[in-house]
Amino acid sequence: MKEIAKALGDVFIQMPKGLLVTFKHLFKKPVTLDYPRKKKPMTPRYRGLHYLERYDDGSERCVCCGLCAAACPADAIYMEPEENEHGERRAKVYEINLLRCIFCGFCEEACPEEAIFLGHEYEFSNDNRNSFIYTKGQMLVPHPRKDKPFKRIYRRIRKVYGVTDKPK
Amino acid sequence: MSAERKTMTINMGPQHPSTHGVLRVVLELDGEQVVNAQPHIGYLHTGIEKTMENKLYYKVIPCTDRMDYLAPMSNNLGYCLAVEKLMGIEVPEKVKWARVCLAELTRIKSHLVWLGTHSIDLGAMTMLLYTFRERESIVDIYEACGGQRMMTTYIRIGGLSKDLPPDFDKLVRKVLETIPSHLRDYEDMLTNNEIFINRTRGVAVISADDAVNYSLTGPMLRGSGVNYDVRKANPYSGYENFDFDIPLGKNGDAYDRYKIRLAEIRQSLRIIQQAIDGMPEGPYRAHVPGVVLPPKEDVLYKMESMIFHFKIITEGFKAPFGAVYQAIESPKGELGYYISSDGSNKPHRVRVRPPSFVNLAVLPKLVEGALFSDVVCAIGSIDIVLGEVDR
């Protein structure tokens, strides 16, 4: 008798209880995104594809000190220095092998000139291994830039110090 | 006609979906009963321990993320605590509390993935989707903190890589609010479900004596009723300030381990609540010149900080001669780091005591005499991550 009561309880109470959870989800808003059309906004600190910053006059910030290459745990960064027409040091060759890169962000932390940053770009798949070696020309931000200087400076502050959420 | 007993040897894995990765189990079957099971490991061996020997102390941290990739913060924490013990670094109070908070979030995340995959092994398909939805909110916190969703590399030697994000409090409180109601949903679906009970109760039983003899740790050990938790036995990172219970099982079967892991999620929520309420103010890195990186805002404006910054990044720091062992309670059990130093700037040897590896050794004992389909349940209830088993 006790077993029958338990079996009835299972069939009519416990099982429907579980099914009800599934049923309730029919009417809930889906949590998934329609990915290629809609994208999830990345947090300010997100570590994606690298980019090299410029000064406002368009000259490169990177002085090729080699600290990012020294900090890189995967040995993905290669660089060669040269002098520009004003006698300032800059990178002749600056390459990041994205197949080796583990996106740990050590280069960004090491950089004493605030030249290299890990941006929010994460869709850079390709069918060719050679195209994953990103050169300086590919990573330097375009000059003149499209976005306003205030926004850019703000983003940099946000990125480095993680100070605040959104410009008010 | 009495012929001698014939057994059949079959191969489960390394591509079998319910071996949670690339585990291969060679099973000797008598009909449907398992006579002998032999786990074969090493398919994911990447030589992480050897790689660590060739890296500066601070560059080892990304390696630790990649062992137990479901609980990256716990791995970072264990390694950083070991190096801090070796160097004699005392971290600020805020760092301790933040680390506890993050480590407990990691525990919840790891247990949620376990719950999803274990129940999908046993036929409850929808659970995986629900648990991954809750996991997402924790992964979002990781992203806000360290910038990466899985390989966070957020906890560093002497502190954290960056300060806690400004919306950390809000994000964590959201998790604290949402998870308990979802946990009730999970319990509605599984705890009293006849199918789930039949698949797990009395399956993969290990007695308390055997559990101790096999040096099991974590929920595997506590499922058999042995009260051992590194957080209580050898408190680290300020766990002695928190009030929490250790859930214990009785029978040592897969069902008890399921209940313990659910109870552990609840206890972790309690710890996070205390940590987030009492989070002290202060610096996010210890001030140890020459060992811990100075904050980036100092590097840009102060000469001395700049010099230390260059020095630490290019040549690291020299650790004193000696060896340390630091154990923490990772979601899977006792995770220990043994670091032997020869006085140079690279560790001479790093030995990891991975909980999954040690717990996996009990698999032949768990499935002896069980049915073939119970092997799946046994592997699932151990909660292995092959990245950590093979390293």
Coordinates of C-alpha atoms in Angstrom, one line a residue:
Chain A
M1 CA 0.0 0.0 0.0
K2 CA 2.8 2.3 1.0
E3 CA 4.6 1.6 -2.3
I4 CA 1.6 2.3 -4.3
A5 CA 1.1 5.6 -2.6
K6 CA 4.7 6.5 -3.3
A7 CA 4.4 5.5 -6.9
L8 CA 1.3 7.6 -7.3
G9 CA 3.1 10.5 -5.6
D10 CA 6.0 10.2 -8.0
V11 CA 3.7 10.1 -11.1
F12 CA 1.3 12.8 -10.0
I13 CA 3.3 15.1 -7.9
Q14 CA 7.1 14.8 -8.3
M15 CA 7.3 14.3 -12.0
P16 CA 4.8 17.1 -12.9
K17 CA 6.8 19.4 -10.5
G18 CA 9.9 19.0 -12.7
L19 CA 7.9 19.3 -15.9
L20 CA 6.3 22.5 -14.6
V21 CA 9.8 24.1 -14.4
T22 CA 10.3 23.3 -18.1
F23 CA 6.8 24.5 -18.9
K24 CA 7.3 27.8 -17.2
H25 CA 10.3 28.5 -19.3
L26 CA 8.1 28.6 -22.4
F27 CA 6.8 32.0 -21.4
K28 CA 10.1 33.5 -20.3
K29 CA 12.1 35.9 -22.3
P30 CA 14.9 34.0 -24.0
V31 CA 18.4 34.7 -22.7
T32 CA 20.2 33.9 -25.9
L33 CA 21.1 36.4 -28.5
D34 CA 20.6 36.3 -32.3
Y35 CA 24.4 36.3 -32.5
P36 CA 25.7 37.5 -35.9
R37 CA 23.0 40.2 -36.0
K38 CA 23.0 41.1 -32.4
K39 CA 26.2 41.3 -30.3
K40 CA 26.8 41.3 -26.7
P41 CA 28.4 44.5 -25.5
M42 CA 31.8 43.8 -24.1
T43 CA 32.9 45.0 -20.7
P44 CA 35.5 47.9 -20.7
R45 CA 38.3 45.6 -19.6
Y46 CA 37.6 42.9 -22.3
R47 CA 40.8 41.6 -23.8
G48 CA 40.4 41.2 -27.6
L49 CA 42.5 42.1 -30.6
H50 CA 45.4 44.4 -29.9
Y51 CA 45.7 47.9 -31.2
L52 CA 48.5 50.5 -31.1
E53 CA 47.7 54.0 -29.9
R54 CA 48.9 57.2 -31.4
Y55 CA 49.4 60.7 -30.0
D56 CA 46.9 63.3 -31.0
D57 CA 49.2 64.7 -33.7
G58 CA 49.3 61.3 -35.3
S59 CA 52.8 60.1 -34.2
E60 CA 53.1 56.6 -32.7
R61 CA 53.2 56.2 -29.0
C62 CA 55.3 53.0 -29.2
V63 CA 59.0 53.6 -28.6
C64 CA 60.0 50.0 -29.1
C65 CA 61.3 49.5 -25.6
G66 CA 60.6 45.8 -25.8
L67 CA 58.9 45.5 -22.4
C68 CA 55.8 43.9 -23.9
A69 CA 57.9 41.3 -25.6
A70 CA 59.7 40.7 -22.3
A71 CA 56.4 40.3 -20.5
C72 CA 54.7 38.1 -23.0
P73 CA 54.4 34.6 -21.5
A74 CA 53.8 33.1 -25.0
D75 CA 56.7 34.9 -26.8
A76 CA 54.3 36.2 -29.4
I77 CA 55.7 39.7 -29.9
Y78 CA 58.6 40.5 -32.2
M79 CA 60.0 44.0 -32.8
E80 CA 62.9 45.9 -34.3
P81 CA 63.7 49.5 -33.6
E82 CA 64.6 52.4 -35.9
E83 CA 64.8 56.2 -35.7
N84 CA 62.4 58.5 -37.4
E85 CA 63.3 61.8 -39.2
H86 CA 63.3 63.7 -35.8
G87 CA 65.7 61.2 -34.3
E88 CA 63.0 59.6 -32.1
R89 CA 63.0 56.0 -31.5
R90 CA 60.1 53.9 -32.9
A91 CA 59.3 50.4 -34.1
K92 CA 60.4 49.5 -37.6
V93 CA 58.9 46.0 -37.3
Y94 CA 56.2 45.2 -34.8
E95 CA 54.6 41.9 -35.1
I96 CA 52.2 39.9 -33.0
N97 CA 51.7 36.3 -33.8
L98 CA 48.0 35.8 -32.9
L99 CA 48.3 32.0 -33.1
R100 CA 50.7 32.1 -30.1
C101 CA 49.0 34.9 -28.3
I102 CA 46.9 33.8 -25.3
F103 CA 45.3 37.3 -24.7
C104 CA 46.5 37.4 -21.1
G105 CA 46.9 41.2 -21.2
F106 CA 50.5 41.2 -19.8
C107 CA 51.7 43.4 -22.7
E108 CA 49.0 46.0 -22.0
E109 CA 50.0 46.0 -18.3
A110 CA 53.7 46.2 -19.0
C111 CA 53.6 49.0 -21.6
P112 CA 55.1 52.1 -20.0
E113 CA 54.0 54.4 -22.9
E114 CA 50.4 53.3 -23.0
A115 CA 50.9 52.3 -26.6
I116 CA 49.5 48.8 -26.8
F117 CA 46.0 47.9 -25.8
L118 CA 43.7 44.9 -26.1
G119 CA 40.6 46.1 -27.8
H120 CA 37.1 44.7 -28.0
E121 CA 37.5 43.1 -31.4
Y122 CA 37.1 39.3 -31.3
E123 CA 36.1 38.2 -34.7
F124 CA 39.3 37.9 -36.7
S125 CA 39.2 34.3 -37.9
N126 CA 40.9 33.5 -41.1
D127 CA 41.7 30.5 -43.3
N128 CA 45.4 31.2 -43.7
R129 CA 48.0 30.9 -41.0
N130 CA 50.2 33.7 -42.4
S131 CA 47.5 36.2 -42.0
F132 CA 47.5 35.8 -38.2
I133 CA 50.9 37.5 -37.9
Y134 CA 49.6 41.1 -37.4
T135 CA 52.0 43.8 -38.4
K136 CA 52.3 47.4 -37.1
G137 CA 50.3 48.8 -40.0
Q138 CA 47.4 46.5 -39.2
M139 CA 47.3 47.3 -35.6
L140 CA 47.9 51.1 -35.5
V141 CA 44.7 53.0 -35.1
P142 CA 43.9 55.1 -38.2
H143 CA 44.8 58.8 -38.2
P144 CA 42.8 61.1 -38.2
R145 CA 40.5 59.1 -36.0
K146 CA 36.8 59.2 -36.3
D147 CA 35.8 59.3 -32.7
K148 CA 36.1 62.4 -30.5
P149 CA 39.3 62.9 -28.5
F150 CA 37.3 63.2 -25.3
K151 CA 35.8 59.8 -25.8
R152 CA 39.2 58.3 -26.7
I153 CA 40.9 59.7 -23.6
Y154 CA 38.0 58.5 -21.5
R155 CA 38.3 55.0 -22.9
R156 CA 42.0 54.9 -22.2
I157 CA 41.5 56.0 -18.6
R158 CA 38.7 53.4 -18.2
K159 CA 40.9 50.7 -19.7
V160 CA 44.0 51.3 -17.7
Y161 CA 42.7 52.3 -14.3
G162 CA 39.3 50.6 -14.5
V163 CA 37.9 53.7 -12.8
T164 CA 34.4 54.2 -13.8
D165 CA 31.5 52.8 -15.8
K166 CA 30.2 55.3 -18.3
P167 CA 30.7 59.0 -19.0
K168 CA 27.9 60.8 -17.2
Chain B
M1 CA 27.1 -26.9 -20.1
S2 CA 29.4 -25.1 -17.8
A3 CA 32.0 -23.2 -19.7
E4 CA 34.5 -20.9 -18.0
R5 CA 33.4 -17.4 -17.5
K6 CA 34.0 -15.3 -20.6
T7 CA 34.6 -11.6 -20.3
M8 CA 34.6 -9.0 -23.0
T9 CA 37.0 -6.1 -23.1
I10 CA 35.7 -2.9 -24.5
N11 CA 37.1 0.6 -24.9
M12 CA 35.2 3.6 -23.6
G13 CA 36.6 6.8 -24.8
P14 CA 38.7 8.8 -25.5
Q15 CA 36.0 10.3 -27.7
H16 CA 33.0 9.1 -25.7
P17 CA 30.9 12.2 -24.8
S18 CA 30.3 11.2 -21.2
T19 CA 33.9 10.8 -20.2
H20 CA 34.1 14.6 -19.9
G21 CA 37.0 15.1 -22.2
V22 CA 39.6 12.6 -23.4
L23 CA 39.5 10.0 -20.7
R24 CA 39.8 6.4 -21.9
V25 CA 38.5 3.6 -19.8
V26 CA 39.2 0.0 -20.7
L27 CA 36.3 -2.0 -19.3
E28 CA 36.3 -5.7 -18.7
L29 CA 32.6 -6.8 -18.9
D30 CA 30.9 -10.0 -17.9
G31 CA 27.6 -9.5 -19.7
E32 CA 26.5 -6.2 -18.5
Q33 CA 28.5 -6.2 -15.2
V34 CA 31.8 -4.5 -14.9
V35 CA 34.6 -6.8 -13.7
N36 CA 37.4 -4.4 -14.0
A37 CA 37.8 -0.9 -15.2
Q38 CA 41.1 0.8 -16.0
P39 CA 41.3 4.5 -16.6
H40 CA 43.9 5.5 -19.2
I41 CA 45.0 9.1 -19.0
G42 CA 47.5 11.4 -20.8
Y43 CA 45.6 12.3 -23.9
L44 CA 45.6 16.0 -22.9
H45 CA 49.1 16.0 -21.4
T46 CA 50.6 19.4 -22.3
G47 CA 53.5 19.4 -19.8
I48 CA 52.3 22.4 -17.9
E49 CA 54.4 21.6 -14.8
K50 CA 57.6 21.5 -17.0
T51 CA 56.6 24.7 -18.8
M52 CA 56.3 26.4 -15.4
E53 CA 59.9 25.7 -14.6
N54 CA 61.0 27.8 -17.6
K55 CA 59.0 30.8 -16.8
L56 CA 59.4 33.7 -14.4
Y57 CA 57.3 33.5 -11.3
Y58 CA 54.7 35.9 -12.5
K59 CA 54.5 34.4 -16.0
V60 CA 53.4 31.1 -14.6
I61 CA 49.9 32.4 -13.7
P62 CA 48.4 32.0 -17.2
C63 CA 49.5 28.4 -17.1
T64 CA 47.5 27.7 -13.9
D65 CA 44.3 29.0 -15.6
R66 CA 44.6 26.3 -18.2
M67 CA 44.7 23.3 -15.8
D68 CA 41.2 23.3 -14.3
Y69 CA 39.6 25.6 -16.9
L70 CA 36.2 25.4 -15.1
A71 CA 37.7 27.0 -11.9
P72 CA 40.4 29.4 -13.1
M73 CA 40.3 31.7 -10.0
S74 CA 40.9 28.8 -7.6
N75 CA 44.0 27.8 -9.6
N76 CA 45.3 31.3 -9.7
L77 CA 44.7 31.7 -6.0
G78 CA 46.5 28.5 -5.0
Y79 CA 49.6 29.4 -7.0
C80 CA 49.7 33.0 -5.8
L81 CA 49.3 32.0 -2.2
A82 CA 52.1 29.5 -2.6
V83 CA 54.4 32.2 -4.0
E84 CA 53.4 34.6 -1.4
K85 CA 54.2 32.1 1.3
L86 CA 57.6 31.5 -0.3
M87 CA 58.3 35.3 -0.5
G88 CA 56.7 36.1 2.8
I89 CA 54.3 38.7 1.3
E90 CA 51.4 39.9 3.4
V91 CA 48.5 41.0 1.2
P92 CA 46.1 43.8 2.1
E93 CA 42.8 43.0 3.8
K94 CA 40.7 44.0 0.8
V95 CA 42.6 41.6 -1.4
K96 CA 41.9 38.7 0.9
W97 CA 38.2 39.4 1.0
A98 CA 38.0 39.9 -2.8
R99 CA 39.8 36.6 -3.3
V100 CA 37.5 34.7 -1.0
C101 CA 34.5 36.2 -2.9
L102 CA 35.9 35.3 -6.3
A103 CA 37.0 31.8 -5.2
E104 CA 33.5 31.1 -3.9
L105 CA 32.0 32.4 -7.2
T106 CA 34.3 30.0 -8.9
R107 CA 33.0 27.1 -6.8
I108 CA 29.4 27.9 -7.7
K109 CA 30.4 28.1 -11.4
S110 CA 32.2 24.8 -11.3
H111 CA 29.4 23.1 -9.5
L112 CA 26.9 24.4 -11.9
V113 CA 28.8 23.0 -14.9
W114 CA 29.1 19.8 -13.1
L115 CA 25.4 19.7 -12.4
G116 CA 24.6 20.3 -16.0
T117 CA 26.9 17.8 -17.5
H118 CA 26.2 15.1 -14.9
S119 CA 22.5 15.3 -15.4
I120 CA 22.8 15.3 -19.2
D121 CA 24.8 12.1 -18.8
L122 CA 21.9 10.7 -16.9
G123 CA 19.3 11.8 -19.4
A124 CA 18.0 15.1 -18.0
M125 CA 18.7 17.1 -21.1
T126 CA 17.3 20.5 -20.1
M127 CA 19.4 20.9 -17.0
L128 CA 22.5 21.8 -19.0
L129 CA 20.8 24.8 -20.5
Y130 CA 19.5 26.1 -17.2
T131 CA 22.8 25.7 -15.4
F132 CA 24.7 27.4 -18.2
R133 CA 22.4 30.3 -18.0
E134 CA 23.3 30.9 -14.4
R135 CA 26.9 30.3 -15.1
E136 CA 26.8 33.1 -17.6
S137 CA 26.1 35.7 -14.9
I138 CA 29.2 34.5 -13.0
V139 CA 31.3 34.5 -16.2
D140 CA 30.1 38.1 -16.7
I141 CA 31.7 39.0 -13.4
Y142 CA 34.9 37.5 -14.5
E143 CA 34.8 39.5 -17.6
A144 CA 34.2 42.7 -15.7
C145 CA 37.1 41.9 -13.3
G146 CA 39.8 40.5 -15.4
G147 CA 38.6 41.0 -19.0
Q148 CA 38.4 37.4 -20.0
R149 CA 35.6 35.0 -19.5
M150 CA 37.5 31.7 -18.9
M151 CA 41.2 32.3 -18.6
T152 CA 41.0 35.2 -16.2
T153 CA 44.5 35.6 -14.9
Y154 CA 43.0 38.1 -12.5
I155 CA 44.6 37.1 -9.2
R156 CA 48.3 38.0 -9.1
I157 CA 51.2 37.6 -6.8
G158 CA 50.7 40.1 -4.0
G159 CA 47.1 41.1 -5.0
L160 CA 44.9 41.5 -8.0
S161 CA 45.8 42.6 -11.5
K162 CA 43.4 45.5 -11.4
D163 CA 41.1 47.0 -8.8
L164 CA 37.7 45.4 -8.5
P165 CA 35.4 46.9 -11.1
P166 CA 33.0 49.7 -10.0
D167 CA 29.9 47.6 -10.6
F168 CA 31.3 44.5 -8.9
D169 CA 29.0 45.0 -5.9
K170 CA 26.0 45.2 -8.1
L171 CA 26.9 42.2 -10.3
V172 CA 27.6 40.0 -7.3
R173 CA 24.4 41.0 -5.5
K174 CA 22.5 40.1 -8.7
V175 CA 24.0 36.6 -8.6
L176 CA 23.1 36.3 -4.9
E177 CA 19.5 37.2 -5.6
T178 CA 18.9 35.0 -8.7
I179 CA 20.7 31.8 -7.9
P180 CA 18.7 30.6 -4.9
S181 CA 15.4 30.6 -6.8
H182 CA 17.1 28.7 -9.7
L183 CA 18.5 26.2 -7.2
R184 CA 14.9 25.5 -6.1
D185 CA 14.1 24.8 -9.7
Y186 CA 16.9 22.3 -10.0
E187 CA 15.8 20.6 -6.9
D188 CA 12.3 20.4 -8.2
M189 CA 13.6 18.7 -11.4
L190 CA 16.1 16.3 -9.9
T191 CA 16.1 15.7 -6.1
N192 CA 12.8 13.9 -6.0
N193 CA 12.8 12.7 -9.6
E194 CA 12.3 8.9 -9.7
I195 CA 14.6 8.4 -12.7
F196 CA 17.4 10.5 -11.3
I197 CA 17.2 8.7 -7.9
N198 CA 17.2 5.3 -9.5
R199 CA 20.2 6.2 -11.6
T200 CA 22.2 7.6 -8.7
R201 CA 21.2 6.2 -5.3
G202 CA 23.3 3.3 -4.3
V203 CA 25.5 3.7 -7.3
A204 CA 29.3 4.3 -7.2
V205 CA 29.4 3.8 -3.4
I206 CA 32.6 4.4 -1.6
S207 CA 32.9 3.9 2.2
A208 CA 34.5 6.4 4.5
D209 CA 37.6 4.2 5.2
D210 CA 38.1 3.6 1.5
A211 CA 37.7 7.3 0.7
V212 CA 40.4 8.1 3.2
N213 CA 42.7 5.4 2.0
Y214 CA 42.4 6.5 -1.6
S215 CA 43.2 10.1 -0.3
L216 CA 40.0 11.5 -1.9
T217 CA 39.2 15.1 -1.1
G218 CA 36.4 17.5 -1.7
P219 CA 32.8 16.4 -2.2
M220 CA 34.0 12.8 -3.0
L221 CA 35.3 12.5 0.6
R222 CA 32.5 14.5 2.3
G223 CA 29.9 12.4 0.5
S224 CA 31.1 9.5 2.6
G225 CA 30.7 11.4 5.8
V226 CA 34.3 12.4 6.5
N227 CA 34.5 16.0 7.7
Y228 CA 37.5 17.4 6.0
D229 CA 37.7 20.7 4.3
V230 CA 40.9 22.7 3.8
R231 CA 39.0 25.9 4.4
K232 CA 38.2 24.8 8.0
A233 CA 41.2 22.5 8.6
N234 CA 43.9 24.9 7.4
P235 CA 42.3 28.3 6.8
Y236 CA 43.9 30.4 4.1
S237 CA 43.2 33.9 2.7
G238 CA 41.1 34.8 5.7
Y239 CA 38.6 32.0 5.6
E240 CA 38.6 31.9 9.4
N241 CA 36.6 35.1 9.4
F242 CA 33.7 33.6 7.6
D243 CA 30.8 31.6 9.0
F244 CA 29.8 28.6 7.0
D245 CA 29.0 24.9 7.3
I246 CA 30.5 21.8 5.7
P247 CA 27.7 19.7 4.2
L248 CA 28.2 16.0 4.8
G249 CA 26.7 12.9 3.2
K250 CA 26.0 9.5 4.7
N251 CA 26.0 6.8 2.1
G252 CA 28.9 7.9 -0.1
D253 CA 26.9 7.3 -3.3
A254 CA 26.4 9.5 -6.3
Y255 CA 23.1 10.9 -4.9
D256 CA 24.8 12.1 -1.7
R257 CA 27.5 13.8 -3.7
Y258 CA 24.9 15.5 -5.8
K259 CA 23.2 16.8 -2.6
I260 CA 26.4 17.9 -1.1
R261 CA 27.4 19.9 -4.2
L262 CA 24.0 21.7 -4.2
A263 CA 24.4 22.4 -0.5
E264 CA 27.9 23.7 -1.1
I265 CA 26.5 26.2 -3.6
R266 CA 24.2 27.4 -0.8
Q267 CA 27.1 27.7 1.6
S268 CA 29.2 29.6 -1.0
L269 CA 26.3 32.0 -1.4
R270 CA 26.5 32.6 2.3
I271 CA 30.2 33.3 2.2
I272 CA 29.8 35.6 -0.7
Q273 CA 27.1 37.5 1.1
Q274 CA 29.4 38.0 4.1
A275 CA 32.3 38.9 1.9
I276 CA 30.4 41.5 -0.2
D277 CA 28.8 43.1 2.9
G278 CA 32.1 43.5 4.7
M279 CA 34.4 44.2 1.8
P280 CA 37.0 46.6 3.3
E281 CA 38.5 49.6 1.5
G282 CA 42.2 49.7 0.7
P283 CA 44.8 49.1 -2.0
Y284 CA 44.4 46.2 -4.4
R285 CA 48.1 45.2 -4.3
A286 CA 50.6 44.8 -1.6
H287 CA 53.4 47.3 -1.5
V288 CA 56.5 45.2 -1.8
P289 CA 59.0 47.0 -4.0
G290 CA 60.9 44.7 -6.4
V291 CA 58.5 41.8 -6.0
V292 CA 55.0 43.1 -6.6
L293 CA 54.3 45.3 -9.6
P294 CA 53.6 48.9 -8.6
P295 CA 50.1 50.2 -9.6
K296 CA 50.1 51.4 -13.2
E297 CA 49.1 55.0 -12.3
D298 CA 52.4 55.2 -10.3
V299 CA 54.5 53.8 -13.1
L300 CA 53.5 56.6 -15.4
Y301 CA 54.4 59.4 -13.0
K302 CA 57.0 58.2 -10.5
M303 CA 60.5 57.4 -11.4
E304 CA 61.1 54.8 -8.7
S305 CA 58.0 52.9 -9.6
M306 CA 59.0 52.9 -13.2
I307 CA 62.4 51.4 -12.4
F308 CA 60.8 48.6 -10.4
H309 CA 58.3 48.1 -13.1
F310 CA 61.0 47.5 -15.7
K311 CA 63.0 45.4 -13.3
I312 CA 60.2 43.1 -12.4
I313 CA 58.9 42.6 -15.9
T314 CA 62.3 41.9 -17.5
E315 CA 64.0 39.8 -14.9
G316 CA 61.4 39.0 -12.3
F317 CA 62.3 38.6 -8.7
K318 CA 64.6 36.2 -6.9
A319 CA 62.9 33.8 -4.5
P320 CA 64.7 32.6 -1.4
F321 CA 66.1 29.1 -1.4
G322 CA 63.5 26.6 -0.1
A323 CA 60.3 24.9 -0.7
V324 CA 56.6 25.5 0.2
Y325 CA 53.4 23.6 -0.1
Q326 CA 50.1 25.5 -0.1
A327 CA 46.8 23.7 -0.3
I328 CA 43.4 25.3 -1.0
E329 CA 39.9 23.9 -1.3
S330 CA 39.2 24.0 -5.0
P331 CA 35.6 23.0 -6.1
K332 CA 36.9 19.5 -6.8
G333 CA 38.9 19.0 -3.7
E334 CA 42.3 19.8 -2.2
L335 CA 44.4 21.6 -4.8
G336 CA 48.0 21.9 -3.7
Y337 CA 51.0 23.7 -5.1
Y338 CA 54.5 22.5 -4.1
I339 CA 57.1 25.0 -5.2
S340 CA 60.8 24.3 -4.8
S341 CA 63.1 27.2 -5.3
D342 CA 66.8 27.2 -6.0
G343 CA 67.2 30.9 -5.3
S344 CA 66.8 32.0 -9.0
N345 CA 64.0 34.0 -10.6
K346 CA 62.3 30.9 -12.0
P347 CA 60.8 28.0 -9.9
H348 CA 63.1 25.0 -9.8
R349 CA 60.1 22.6 -9.7
V350 CA 56.3 23.2 -9.4
R351 CA 54.3 20.2 -8.5
V352 CA 50.6 20.4 -8.6
R353 CA 48.4 18.1 -6.5
P354 CA 45.3 18.1 -8.7
P355 CA 42.1 16.9 -7.0
S356 CA 40.6 15.4 -10.2
F357 CA 43.7 13.2 -10.8
V358 CA 43.7 11.8 -7.3
N359 CA 39.9 11.4 -7.2
L360 CA 40.0 9.6 -10.6
A361 CA 42.2 6.8 -9.2
V362 CA 39.2 5.5 -7.3
L363 CA 37.2 4.8 -10.4
P364 CA 38.0 1.0 -10.6
K365 CA 36.8 0.7 -7.1
L366 CA 33.6 2.6 -7.7
V367 CA 32.4 0.6 -10.7
E368 CA 33.5 -2.8 -9.6
G369 CA 30.5 -5.1 -10.0
A370 CA 28.3 -2.3 -11.2
L371 CA 26.3 -2.2 -14.4
F372 CA 27.8 -0.8 -17.5
S373 CA 25.5 2.2 -17.5
D374 CA 26.6 3.1 -14.0
V375 CA 30.2 3.8 -15.3
V376 CA 28.9 7.0 -16.8
C377 CA 27.3 8.0 -13.5
A378 CA 30.5 7.1 -11.6
I379 CA 32.7 9.2 -13.9
G380 CA 30.2 12.1 -13.7
S381 CA 30.0 12.0 -10.0
I382 CA 33.8 12.2 -9.5
D383 CA 33.7 15.6 -11.3
I384 CA 36.9 15.4 -13.3
V385 CA 38.4 18.0 -15.6
L386 CA 40.9 16.3 -18.0
G387 CA 42.9 19.4 -18.3
E388 CA 43.7 19.1 -14.7
V389 CA 44.2 15.3 -14.6
D390 CA 46.8 15.3 -17.4
R391 CA 48.2 18.8 -17.0

